[in-house]
mmCIF file of C-alpha atoms in Angstrom:
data_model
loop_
_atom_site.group_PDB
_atom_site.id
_atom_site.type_symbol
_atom_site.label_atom_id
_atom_site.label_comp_id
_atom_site.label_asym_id
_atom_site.label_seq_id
_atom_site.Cartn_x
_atom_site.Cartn_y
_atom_site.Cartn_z
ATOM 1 C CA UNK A 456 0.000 0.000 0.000
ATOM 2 C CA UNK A 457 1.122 3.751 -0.837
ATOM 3 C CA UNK A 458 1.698 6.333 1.679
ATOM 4 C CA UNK A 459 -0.370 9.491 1.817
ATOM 5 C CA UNK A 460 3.048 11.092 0.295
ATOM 6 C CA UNK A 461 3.987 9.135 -2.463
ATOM 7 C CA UNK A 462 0.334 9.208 -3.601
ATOM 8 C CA UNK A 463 0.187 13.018 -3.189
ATOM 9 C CA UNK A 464 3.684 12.697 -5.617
ATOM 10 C CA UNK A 465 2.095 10.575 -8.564
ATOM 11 C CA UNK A 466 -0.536 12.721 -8.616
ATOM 12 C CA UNK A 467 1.396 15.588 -9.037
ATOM 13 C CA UNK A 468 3.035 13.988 -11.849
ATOM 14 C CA UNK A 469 0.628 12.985 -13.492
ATOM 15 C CA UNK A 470 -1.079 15.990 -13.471
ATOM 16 C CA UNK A 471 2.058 17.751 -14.452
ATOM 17 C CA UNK A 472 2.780 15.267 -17.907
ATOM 18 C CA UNK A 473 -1.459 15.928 -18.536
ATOM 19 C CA UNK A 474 -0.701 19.558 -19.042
ATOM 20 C CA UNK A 475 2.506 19.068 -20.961
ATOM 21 C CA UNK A 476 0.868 16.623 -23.379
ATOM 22 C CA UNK A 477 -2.220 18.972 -23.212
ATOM 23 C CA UNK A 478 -0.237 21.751 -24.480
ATOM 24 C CA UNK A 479 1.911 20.149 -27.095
ATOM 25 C CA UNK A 480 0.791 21.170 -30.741
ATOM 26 C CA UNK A 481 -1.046 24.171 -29.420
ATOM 27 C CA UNK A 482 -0.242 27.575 -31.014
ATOM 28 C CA UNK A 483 1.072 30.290 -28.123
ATOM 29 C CA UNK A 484 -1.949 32.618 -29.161
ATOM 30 C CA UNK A 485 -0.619 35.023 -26.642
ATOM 31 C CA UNK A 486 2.590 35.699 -28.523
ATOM 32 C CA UNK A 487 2.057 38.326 -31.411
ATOM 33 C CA UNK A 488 3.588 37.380 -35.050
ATOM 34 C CA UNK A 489 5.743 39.263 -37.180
ATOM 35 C CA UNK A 490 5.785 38.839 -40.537
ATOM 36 C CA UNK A 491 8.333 40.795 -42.804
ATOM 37 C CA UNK A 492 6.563 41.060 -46.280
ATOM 38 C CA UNK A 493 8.044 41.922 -49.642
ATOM 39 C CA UNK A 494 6.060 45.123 -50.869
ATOM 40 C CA UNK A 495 3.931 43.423 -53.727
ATOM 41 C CA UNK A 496 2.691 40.983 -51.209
ATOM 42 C CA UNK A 497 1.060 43.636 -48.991
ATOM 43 C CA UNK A 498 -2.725 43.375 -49.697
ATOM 44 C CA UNK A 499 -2.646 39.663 -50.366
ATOM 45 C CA UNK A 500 -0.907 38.963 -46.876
ATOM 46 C CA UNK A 501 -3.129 41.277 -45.216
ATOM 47 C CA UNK A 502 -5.706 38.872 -46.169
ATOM 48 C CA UNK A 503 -3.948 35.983 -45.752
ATOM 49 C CA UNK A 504 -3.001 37.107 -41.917
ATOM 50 C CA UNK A 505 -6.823 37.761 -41.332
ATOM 51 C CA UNK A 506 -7.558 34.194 -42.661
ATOM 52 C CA UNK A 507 -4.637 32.583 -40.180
ATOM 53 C CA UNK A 508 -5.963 34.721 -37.168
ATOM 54 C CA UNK A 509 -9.329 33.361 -37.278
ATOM 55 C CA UNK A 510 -8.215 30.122 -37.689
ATOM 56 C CA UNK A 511 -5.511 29.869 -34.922
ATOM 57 C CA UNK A 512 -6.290 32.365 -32.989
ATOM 58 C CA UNK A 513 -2.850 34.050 -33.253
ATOM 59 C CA UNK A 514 -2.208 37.380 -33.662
ATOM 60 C CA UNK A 515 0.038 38.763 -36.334
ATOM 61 C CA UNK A 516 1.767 42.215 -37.460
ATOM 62 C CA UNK A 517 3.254 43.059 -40.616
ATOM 63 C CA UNK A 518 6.335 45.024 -41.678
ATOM 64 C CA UNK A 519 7.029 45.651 -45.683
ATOM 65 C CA UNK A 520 9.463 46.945 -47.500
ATOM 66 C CA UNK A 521 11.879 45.363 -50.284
ATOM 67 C CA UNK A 522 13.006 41.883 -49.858
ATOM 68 C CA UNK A 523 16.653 43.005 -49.980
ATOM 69 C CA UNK A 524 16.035 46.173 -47.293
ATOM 70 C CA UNK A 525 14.106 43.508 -44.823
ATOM 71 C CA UNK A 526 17.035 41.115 -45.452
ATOM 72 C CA UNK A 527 19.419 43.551 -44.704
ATOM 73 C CA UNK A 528 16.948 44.199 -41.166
ATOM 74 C CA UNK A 529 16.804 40.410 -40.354
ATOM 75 C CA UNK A 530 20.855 40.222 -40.194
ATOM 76 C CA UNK A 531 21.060 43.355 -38.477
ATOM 77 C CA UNK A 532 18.771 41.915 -35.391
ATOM 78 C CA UNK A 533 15.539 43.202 -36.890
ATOM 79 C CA UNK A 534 13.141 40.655 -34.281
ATOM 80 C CA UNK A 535 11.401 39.454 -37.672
ATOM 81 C CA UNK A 536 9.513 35.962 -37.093
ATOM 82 C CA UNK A 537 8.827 34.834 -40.957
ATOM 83 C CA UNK A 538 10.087 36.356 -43.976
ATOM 84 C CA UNK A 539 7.565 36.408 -47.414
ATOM 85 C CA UNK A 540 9.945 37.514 -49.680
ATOM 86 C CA UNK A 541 9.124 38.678 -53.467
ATOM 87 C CA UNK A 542 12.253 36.256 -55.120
ATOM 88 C CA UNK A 543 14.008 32.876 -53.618
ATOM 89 C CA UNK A 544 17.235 35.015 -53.544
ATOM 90 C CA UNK A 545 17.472 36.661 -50.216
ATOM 91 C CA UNK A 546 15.754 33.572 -48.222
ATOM 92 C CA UNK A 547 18.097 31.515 -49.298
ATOM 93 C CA UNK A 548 20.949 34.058 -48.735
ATOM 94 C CA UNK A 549 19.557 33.797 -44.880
ATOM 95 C CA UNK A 550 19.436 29.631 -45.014
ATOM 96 C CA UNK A 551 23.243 29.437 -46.076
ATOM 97 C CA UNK A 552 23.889 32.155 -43.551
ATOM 98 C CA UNK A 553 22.602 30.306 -40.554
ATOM 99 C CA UNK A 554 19.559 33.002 -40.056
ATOM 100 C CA UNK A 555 16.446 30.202 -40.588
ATOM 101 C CA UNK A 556 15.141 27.140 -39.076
ATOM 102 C CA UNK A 557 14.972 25.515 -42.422
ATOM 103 C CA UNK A 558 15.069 25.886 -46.849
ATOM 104 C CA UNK A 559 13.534 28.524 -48.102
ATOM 105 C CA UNK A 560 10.270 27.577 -49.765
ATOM 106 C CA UNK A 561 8.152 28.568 -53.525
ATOM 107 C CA UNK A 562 4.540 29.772 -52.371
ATOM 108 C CA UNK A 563 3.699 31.761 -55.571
ATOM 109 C CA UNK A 564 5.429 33.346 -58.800
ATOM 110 C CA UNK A 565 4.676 37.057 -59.259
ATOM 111 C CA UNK A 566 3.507 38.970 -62.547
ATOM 112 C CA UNK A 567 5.036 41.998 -64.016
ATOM 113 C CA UNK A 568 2.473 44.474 -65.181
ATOM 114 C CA UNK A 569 2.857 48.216 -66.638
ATOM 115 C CA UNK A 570 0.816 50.496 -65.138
ATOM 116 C CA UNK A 571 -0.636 54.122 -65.473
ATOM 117 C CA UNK A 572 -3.358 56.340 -64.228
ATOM 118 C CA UNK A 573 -2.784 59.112 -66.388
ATOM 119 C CA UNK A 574 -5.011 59.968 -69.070
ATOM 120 C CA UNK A 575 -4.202 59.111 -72.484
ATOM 121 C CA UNK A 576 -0.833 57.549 -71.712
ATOM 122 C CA UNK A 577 -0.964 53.970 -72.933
ATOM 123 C CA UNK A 578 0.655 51.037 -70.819
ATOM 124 C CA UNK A 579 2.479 49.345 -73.417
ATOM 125 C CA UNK A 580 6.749 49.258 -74.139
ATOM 126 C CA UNK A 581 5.965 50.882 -77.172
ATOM 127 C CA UNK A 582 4.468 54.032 -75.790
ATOM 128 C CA UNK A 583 7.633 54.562 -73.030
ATOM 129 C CA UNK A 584 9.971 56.595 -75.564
ATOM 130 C CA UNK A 585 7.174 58.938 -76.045
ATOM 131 C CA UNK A 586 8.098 62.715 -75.377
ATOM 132 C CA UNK A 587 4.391 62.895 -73.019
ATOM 133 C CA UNK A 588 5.910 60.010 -70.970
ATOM 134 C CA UNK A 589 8.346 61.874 -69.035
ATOM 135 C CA UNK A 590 9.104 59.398 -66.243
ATOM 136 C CA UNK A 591 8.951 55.721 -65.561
ATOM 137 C CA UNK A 592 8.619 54.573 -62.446
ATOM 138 C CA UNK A 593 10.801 51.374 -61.131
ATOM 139 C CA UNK A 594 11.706 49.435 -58.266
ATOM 140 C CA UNK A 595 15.575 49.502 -57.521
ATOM 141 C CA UNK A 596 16.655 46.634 -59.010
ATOM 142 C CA UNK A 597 19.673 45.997 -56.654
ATOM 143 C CA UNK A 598 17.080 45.470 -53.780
ATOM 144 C CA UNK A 599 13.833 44.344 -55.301
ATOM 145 C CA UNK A 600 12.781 41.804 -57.206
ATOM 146 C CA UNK A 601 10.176 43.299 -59.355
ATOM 147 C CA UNK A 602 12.626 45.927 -60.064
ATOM 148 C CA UNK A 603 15.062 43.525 -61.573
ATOM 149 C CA UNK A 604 12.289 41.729 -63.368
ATOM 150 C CA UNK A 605 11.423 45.310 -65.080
ATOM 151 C CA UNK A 606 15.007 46.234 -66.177
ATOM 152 C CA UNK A 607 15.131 42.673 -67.706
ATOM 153 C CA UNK A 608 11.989 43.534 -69.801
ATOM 154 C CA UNK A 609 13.607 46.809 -70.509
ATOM 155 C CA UNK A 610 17.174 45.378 -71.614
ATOM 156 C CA UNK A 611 14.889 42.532 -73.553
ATOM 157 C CA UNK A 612 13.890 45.487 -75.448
ATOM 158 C CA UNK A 613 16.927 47.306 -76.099
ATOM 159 C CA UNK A 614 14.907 49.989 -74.044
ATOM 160 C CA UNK A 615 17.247 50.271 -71.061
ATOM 161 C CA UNK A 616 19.671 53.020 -72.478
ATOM 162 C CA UNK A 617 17.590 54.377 -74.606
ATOM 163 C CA UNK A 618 15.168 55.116 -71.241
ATOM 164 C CA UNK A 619 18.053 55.992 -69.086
ATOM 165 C CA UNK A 620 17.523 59.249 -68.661
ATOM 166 C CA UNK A 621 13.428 58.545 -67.734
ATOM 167 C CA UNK A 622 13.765 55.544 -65.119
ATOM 168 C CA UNK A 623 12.906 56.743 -60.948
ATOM 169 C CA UNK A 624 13.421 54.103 -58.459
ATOM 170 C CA UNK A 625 11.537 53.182 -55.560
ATOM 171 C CA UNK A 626 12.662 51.658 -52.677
ATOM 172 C CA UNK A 627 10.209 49.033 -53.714
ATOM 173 C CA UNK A 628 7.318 48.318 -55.416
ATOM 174 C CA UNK A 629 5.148 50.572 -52.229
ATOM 175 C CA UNK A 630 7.231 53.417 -53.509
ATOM 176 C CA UNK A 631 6.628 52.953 -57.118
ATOM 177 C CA UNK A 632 3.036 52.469 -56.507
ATOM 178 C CA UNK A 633 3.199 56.125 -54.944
ATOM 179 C CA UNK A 634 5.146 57.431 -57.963
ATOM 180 C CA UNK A 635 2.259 55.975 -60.115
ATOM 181 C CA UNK A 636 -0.673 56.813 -58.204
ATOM 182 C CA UNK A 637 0.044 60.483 -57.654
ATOM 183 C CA UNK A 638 0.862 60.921 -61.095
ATOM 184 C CA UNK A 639 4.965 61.846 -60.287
ATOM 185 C CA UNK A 640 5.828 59.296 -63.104
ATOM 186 C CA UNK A 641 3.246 58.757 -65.976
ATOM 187 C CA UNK A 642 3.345 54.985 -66.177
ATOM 188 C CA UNK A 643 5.543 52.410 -64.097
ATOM 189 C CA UNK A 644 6.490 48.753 -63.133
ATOM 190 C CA UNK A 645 4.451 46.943 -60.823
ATOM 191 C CA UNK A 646 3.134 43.465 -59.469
ATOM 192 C CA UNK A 647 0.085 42.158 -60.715
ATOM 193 C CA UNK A 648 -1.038 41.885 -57.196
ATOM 194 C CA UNK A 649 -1.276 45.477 -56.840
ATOM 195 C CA UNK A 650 -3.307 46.298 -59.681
ATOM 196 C CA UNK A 651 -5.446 43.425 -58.708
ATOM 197 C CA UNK A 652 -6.133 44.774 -54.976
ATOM 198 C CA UNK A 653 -9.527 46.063 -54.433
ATOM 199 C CA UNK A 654 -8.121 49.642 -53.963
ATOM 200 C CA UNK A 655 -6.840 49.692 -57.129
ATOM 201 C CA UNK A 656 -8.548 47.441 -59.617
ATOM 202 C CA UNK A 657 -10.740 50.401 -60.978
ATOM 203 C CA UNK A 658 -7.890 52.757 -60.941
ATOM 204 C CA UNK A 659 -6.019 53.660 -64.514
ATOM 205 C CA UNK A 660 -5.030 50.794 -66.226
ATOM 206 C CA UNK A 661 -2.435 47.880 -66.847
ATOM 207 C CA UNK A 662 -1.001 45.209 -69.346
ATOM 208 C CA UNK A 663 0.885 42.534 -67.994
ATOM 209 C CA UNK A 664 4.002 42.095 -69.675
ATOM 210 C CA UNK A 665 5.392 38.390 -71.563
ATOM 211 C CA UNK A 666 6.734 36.424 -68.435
ATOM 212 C CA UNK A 667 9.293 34.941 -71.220
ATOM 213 C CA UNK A 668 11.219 38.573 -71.584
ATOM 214 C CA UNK A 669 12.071 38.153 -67.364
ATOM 215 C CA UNK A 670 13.320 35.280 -65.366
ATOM 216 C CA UNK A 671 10.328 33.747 -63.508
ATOM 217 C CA UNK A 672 9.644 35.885 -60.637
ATOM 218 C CA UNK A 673 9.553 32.914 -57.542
ATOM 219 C CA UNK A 674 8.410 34.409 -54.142
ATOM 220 C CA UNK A 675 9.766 32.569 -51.158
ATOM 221 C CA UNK A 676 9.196 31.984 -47.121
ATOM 222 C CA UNK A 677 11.589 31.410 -44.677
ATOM 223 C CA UNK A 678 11.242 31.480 -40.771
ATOM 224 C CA UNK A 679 13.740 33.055 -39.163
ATOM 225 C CA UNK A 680 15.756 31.552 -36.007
ATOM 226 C CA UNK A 681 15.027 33.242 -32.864
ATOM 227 C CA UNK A 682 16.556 32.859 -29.519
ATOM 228 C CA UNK A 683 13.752 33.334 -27.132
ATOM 229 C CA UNK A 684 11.564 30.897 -29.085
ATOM 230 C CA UNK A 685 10.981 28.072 -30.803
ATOM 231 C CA UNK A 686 9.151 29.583 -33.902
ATOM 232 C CA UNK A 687 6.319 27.354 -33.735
ATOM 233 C CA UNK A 688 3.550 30.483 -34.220
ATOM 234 C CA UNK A 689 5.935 30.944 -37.465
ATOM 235 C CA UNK A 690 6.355 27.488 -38.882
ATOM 236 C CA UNK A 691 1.979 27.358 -38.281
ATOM 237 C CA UNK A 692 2.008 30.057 -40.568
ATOM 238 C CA UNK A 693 4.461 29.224 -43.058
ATOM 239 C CA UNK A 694 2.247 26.038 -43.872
ATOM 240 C CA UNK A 695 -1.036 27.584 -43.853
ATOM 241 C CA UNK A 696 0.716 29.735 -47.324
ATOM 242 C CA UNK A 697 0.674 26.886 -48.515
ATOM 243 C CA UNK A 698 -3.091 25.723 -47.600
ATOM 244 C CA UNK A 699 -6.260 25.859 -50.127
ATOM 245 C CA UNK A 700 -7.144 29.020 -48.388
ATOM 246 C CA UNK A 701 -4.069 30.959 -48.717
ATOM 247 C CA UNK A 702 -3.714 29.421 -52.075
ATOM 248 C CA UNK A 703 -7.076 30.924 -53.042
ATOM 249 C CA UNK A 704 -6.299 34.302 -51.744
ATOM 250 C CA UNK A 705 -3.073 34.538 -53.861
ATOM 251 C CA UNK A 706 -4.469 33.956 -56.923
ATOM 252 C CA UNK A 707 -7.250 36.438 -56.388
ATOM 253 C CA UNK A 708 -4.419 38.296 -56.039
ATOM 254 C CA UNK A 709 -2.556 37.015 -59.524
ATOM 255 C CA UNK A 710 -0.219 35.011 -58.542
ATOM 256 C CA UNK A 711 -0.004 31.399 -59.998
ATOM 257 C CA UNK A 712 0.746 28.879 -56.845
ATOM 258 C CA UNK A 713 2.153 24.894 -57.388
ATOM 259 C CA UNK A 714 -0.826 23.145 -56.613
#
């Protein structure tokens, strides 16, 4: 027969390994997300957060900017849980450099579109020598992907020199959008994504451009190590990109996804 004591000392134990196995596989819903997102993702992972909140109950924020600038943020300490990058590139620059708990991954390939508001400018190559088309609005292509999508179209063309003197950059593809919008450059390179965003779908008007004239733009996820944690709230939301839902919501958005 037991004592009192050692009875009083199972139970403790076994109500101690209840609560661990209670708890394992559970998201920490308490602990807030945050997801560094490549500019042209913005509206789709807004939606795509919303969708992942209700499901798991975590919270998330979001930080975006160009892939290469939120790189450059993630190596400087930047407390970054996930990065949804716009190209394969700078994930995978963080994998070989020890920054990520695994490979980066494909979720989606991105679309190249030229896009105006103006009045009477046409979005087409042809029209970008014009004398009414004064500037062209592009993403930097040393930090964005888009950008170095465009300038592939542009050199594709034997427009790039000839166009010199017209190209602004943007940070990223935000910025250009700006440029664009306001009507600081006539006509501009964009994502698809944008132009297919519910703020924007009525506004001026876009052609998207022959993915064979620029290397296939491949947008990649990586989560990024952390020392105070795990990164399970990250790798929960670095599979659900890759669920029917998100998968939905890009291609509202124009991406194409790998079913």
């Amino acid at each position: 027969m037991r004592s009192v004591k050692e009875v009083l000392s199972l139970g403790v134990l076994y109500l101690g390994c209840a609560l661990w196995l209670s708890s394992c596989g559970k998201a920490d819903t308490d602990r807030i997300l945050t997801i560094a997102g490549a500019a042209n993702m913005q509206f789709a992972l807004e939606e795509i957060s919303e969708a992942f909140t209700a499901q798991t109950g975590i919270p998330s924020r979001m930080v975006t900017g160009s892939s290469g600038k939120l790189t450059a943020q993630i190596t400087e300490g930047a407390p970054y849980d996930i990065l949804i990058s716009a190209d394969v590139k700078y994930p995978d620059k963080l994998y070989r450099e020890g920054y990520t708990l695994g490979p980066p991954r494909v979720y989606a390939f991105g679309k190249l579109v030229l896009w105006t508001t103006g009045e009477g400018v046409d979005p087409v190559l042809s029209a970008l020598s014009r004398d009414e088309i004064r500037y062209i609005a592009i993403a930097n292509p040393k930090t964005a992907p888009y950008g170095r999508a465009a300038l592939e179209v542009l050199q594709h063309n034997n427009l790039d020199s000839l166009l010199q003197e017209k190209l602004v950059f943007g940070e990223s593809i935000g910025q250009v959008n700006q440029f664009i919008r306001s009507g600081s450059a006539e006509i501009g390179f964009t994502a698809m994504s944008v132009v297919s965003a519910p703020q924007f779908e009525n506004m001026g008007r876009c052609v998207a451009l022959d993915s064979v004239q620029y290397t296939p733009i491949e947008q990649g996820v990586v989560v990024i190590r952390q020392k105070d944690s795990e990164g399970d709230n990250a790798l929960l939301f670095r599979d659900f990109l890759f669920s029917a839902t998100a998968r939905g919501i890009l291609k509202k958005y124009g991406y194409t996804t790998n079913e």
